[in-house]
Short mmCIF file of C-alpha atoms in Angstrom, two decimals:
data_model
loop_
_atom_site.label_atom_id
_atom_site.label_comp_id
_atom_site.label_asym_id
_atom_site.label_seq_id
_atom_site.Cartn_x
_atom_site.Cartn_y
_atom_site.Cartn_z
CA TYR A 1000 242.07 33.60 -19.16
CA LEU A 1001 244.18 31.21 -21.29
CA TRP A 1002 245.67 34.34 -22.84
CA ARG A 1003 248.06 34.36 -19.98
CA GLY A 1004 250.01 31.72 -21.97
CA VAL A 1005 250.40 34.07 -24.96
CA PRO A 1006 253.93 35.33 -24.68
CA CYS A 1007 253.04 38.92 -25.48
CA PRO A 1008 250.63 41.33 -23.83
CA VAL A 1009 247.03 40.80 -24.97
CA VAL A 1010 244.95 43.93 -25.28
CA ALA A 1011 241.15 44.24 -25.43
CA ALA A 1012 239.20 47.10 -26.91
CA VAL A 1013 235.83 47.46 -25.24
CA HIS A 1014 233.07 49.61 -26.67
CA GLY A 1015 229.29 49.49 -26.45
CA ALA A 1016 227.78 46.62 -24.40
CA CYS A 1017 230.29 44.22 -22.96
CA PHE A 1018 228.15 41.68 -20.96
CA GLY A 1019 228.51 38.08 -19.82
CA GLY A 1020 230.83 36.07 -21.98
CA GLY A 1021 232.07 39.19 -23.77
CA LEU A 1022 233.25 40.78 -20.43
CA GLN A 1023 234.83 37.49 -19.37
CA ILE A 1024 236.90 37.40 -22.67
CA ALA A 1025 237.86 41.04 -21.99
CA LEU A 1026 238.82 40.28 -18.40
CA GLY A 1027 241.25 37.64 -19.63
CA ALA A 1028 243.30 40.29 -21.53
CA ASP A 1029 246.36 41.85 -19.90
CA VAL A 1030 245.27 45.38 -20.78
CA ARG A 1031 241.62 46.54 -21.35
CA VAL A 1032 240.99 49.92 -23.09
CA ALA A 1033 237.40 51.06 -22.92
CA ALA A 1034 235.58 53.71 -24.90
CA GLU A 1035 233.57 56.21 -22.81
CA ASP A 1036 230.31 54.75 -24.06
CA ALA A 1037 231.24 51.15 -22.83
CA LYS A 1038 228.90 49.40 -20.52
CA LEU A 1039 230.05 46.32 -18.62
CA SER A 1040 228.19 43.63 -16.64
CA VAL A 1041 228.74 40.15 -15.24
CA MET A 1042 225.31 39.31 -16.71
CA GLU A 1043 225.13 35.68 -15.68
CA ALA A 1044 223.23 36.69 -12.49
CA LYS A 1045 220.32 37.53 -14.69
CA TRP A 1046 220.02 33.90 -15.79
CA GLY A 1047 220.65 32.30 -12.43
CA LEU A 1048 224.32 31.39 -13.26
CA VAL A 1049 227.75 32.28 -12.02
CA PRO A 1050 230.57 33.54 -14.22
CA ASP A 1051 232.74 31.01 -15.95
CA MET A 1052 235.49 31.16 -18.68
CA GLY A 1053 238.03 32.22 -16.07
CA ALA A 1054 236.17 35.22 -14.89
CA THR A 1055 236.45 34.28 -11.24
CA ALA A 1056 240.23 34.18 -11.40
CA ALA A 1057 240.41 37.41 -13.32
CA LEU A 1058 237.94 39.24 -11.03
CA ARG A 1059 239.90 38.05 -8.07
CA GLU A 1060 242.99 39.80 -9.40
CA LEU A 1061 241.36 42.97 -10.75
CA THR A 1062 238.75 43.91 -8.08
CA ARG A 1063 238.19 43.67 -4.34
CA ARG A 1064 236.21 40.75 -3.04
CA ASP A 1065 233.11 42.77 -2.19
CA VAL A 1066 233.02 44.28 -5.68
CA ALA A 1067 233.41 40.83 -7.36
CA LEU A 1068 230.59 39.50 -5.22
CA GLU A 1069 228.33 42.47 -5.87
CA LEU A 1070 228.82 42.40 -9.58
CA THR A 1071 228.36 38.63 -9.92
CA THR A 1072 225.22 38.46 -7.75
CA SER A 1073 223.48 41.57 -9.06
CA GLY A 1074 224.33 41.64 -12.78
CA ARG A 1075 224.49 45.42 -12.41
CA VAL A 1076 225.66 47.30 -15.50
CA VAL A 1077 228.51 49.82 -14.91
CA GLY A 1078 229.76 52.53 -17.21
CA ALA A 1079 233.34 52.86 -18.40
CA ARG A 1080 234.44 55.33 -15.77
CA GLU A 1081 233.06 53.25 -12.84
CA ALA A 1082 234.65 50.15 -14.43
CA LEU A 1083 237.94 51.97 -14.32
CA GLU A 1084 237.42 52.84 -10.69
CA LEU A 1085 236.53 49.16 -9.95
CA GLY A 1086 239.54 47.76 -11.87
CA LEU A 1087 237.60 46.13 -14.62
CA VAL A 1088 239.39 48.27 -17.31
CA THR A 1089 242.89 49.67 -17.56
CA ARG A 1090 241.94 53.01 -19.01
CA VAL A 1091 239.11 54.90 -20.62
CA VAL A 1092 239.52 56.82 -23.83
CA GLU A 1093 237.58 59.47 -25.79
CA GLY A 1094 236.87 58.13 -29.20
CA SER A 1095 237.82 54.69 -30.42
CA ALA A 1096 238.86 52.09 -27.91
CA PHE A 1097 240.07 50.02 -30.91
CA ASP A 1098 242.48 52.81 -32.12
CA ALA A 1099 243.79 53.34 -28.56
CA ALA A 1100 244.31 49.61 -28.14
CA LEU A 1101 246.02 49.36 -31.47
CA GLU A 1102 248.31 52.30 -30.56
CA PHE A 1103 249.24 50.53 -27.37
CA ALA A 1104 250.02 47.30 -29.30
CA ARG A 1105 252.16 49.25 -31.87
CA ARG A 1106 254.09 50.85 -29.04
CA VAL A 1107 254.75 47.38 -27.47
CA ALA A 1108 255.73 46.05 -30.87
CA LYS A 1109 258.26 48.74 -31.42
CA GLY A 1110 260.17 47.40 -28.32
CA SER A 1111 261.77 44.04 -27.73
CA PRO A 1112 259.39 41.11 -27.99
CA ASP A 1113 261.62 39.24 -25.53
CA ALA A 1114 261.31 42.04 -23.03
CA ALA A 1115 257.48 42.17 -23.48
CA ALA A 1116 257.27 38.48 -22.90
CA ALA A 1117 259.54 38.63 -19.91
CA ALA A 1118 257.60 41.49 -18.40
CA LYS A 1119 254.39 39.65 -18.80
CA GLN A 1120 255.93 36.52 -17.21
CA LEU A 1121 257.30 38.51 -14.40
CA TRP A 1122 254.11 40.47 -13.48
CA HIS A 1123 251.98 37.40 -13.65
CA ALA A 1124 254.42 35.62 -11.35
CA ALA A 1125 254.50 38.58 -9.01
CA TYR A 1126 250.64 38.69 -8.66
CA ASP A 1127 250.46 34.91 -8.27
CA ALA A 1128 253.29 34.65 -5.70
CA GLY A 1129 251.38 35.75 -2.58
CA GLY A 1130 253.42 37.42 0.16
CA GLY A 1131 256.23 36.68 2.54
CA GLU A 1132 259.97 36.54 2.20
CA PRO A 1133 260.15 33.19 0.28
CA ALA A 1134 257.86 34.65 -2.46
CA GLU A 1135 259.91 37.87 -2.64
CA ARG A 1136 263.25 35.81 -2.90
CA GLU A 1137 261.67 33.89 -5.72
CA LEU A 1138 260.53 36.98 -7.59
CA LEU A 1139 264.00 38.46 -7.21
CA ARG A 1140 265.50 35.24 -8.54
CA LEU A 1141 263.03 35.32 -11.55
CA GLU A 1142 263.96 38.94 -12.22
CA THR A 1143 267.59 37.98 -12.40
CA VAL A 1144 267.04 35.00 -14.60
CA LEU A 1145 264.89 36.96 -17.08
CA GLN A 1146 267.28 39.94 -17.06
CA GLU A 1147 270.28 37.76 -17.77
CA ARG A 1148 268.34 36.23 -20.67
CA LEU A 1149 267.57 39.66 -22.13
CA LEU A 1150 270.96 41.42 -21.64
CA GLY A 1151 273.06 41.36 -24.73
CA GLY A 1152 270.37 39.60 -26.79
CA TRP A 1153 269.76 40.66 -30.37
CA ASN A 1154 266.41 42.39 -29.42
CA GLN A 1155 267.88 44.14 -26.50
CA VAL A 1156 270.78 45.44 -28.48
CA ALA A 1157 268.50 46.58 -31.29
CA CYS A 1158 266.39 48.52 -28.76
CA SER A 1159 269.53 50.15 -27.24
CA MET A 1160 270.59 51.32 -30.65
CA ARG A 1161 267.49 53.34 -31.35
#
């Protein structure tokens, strides 16, 4: 969950068994790419524990309340396709999740690192803001501030020249 402070998108490749702490680390990533064979579980219920390592905050953002409660009280194992439907993973790929995650990272790296950092900051702010007009005004202000920082910067100009 502390990966939010990393100023670039963090991507996790999930394959095979991703249980307990492994799932919690993956949930902290901004993007989660899962192989079709991936199995995920909030396994702490098996040992009479609750999730930690920021999983509560991540699950709150990624899934509905009833789904988070069901997964954390049952320890049920879900396959990659169901994990996608539940919001635990961003996408499911045939073949190597690592290769697909690396392809995403390379695509991001080809763009402006400043824009990637700003987009991450903006979307985290948007999802943390809640609702209502004051929150929307603050998001519009943040969009403007970030855009003004990007416009005409070296990385933005370099991207425009491609």
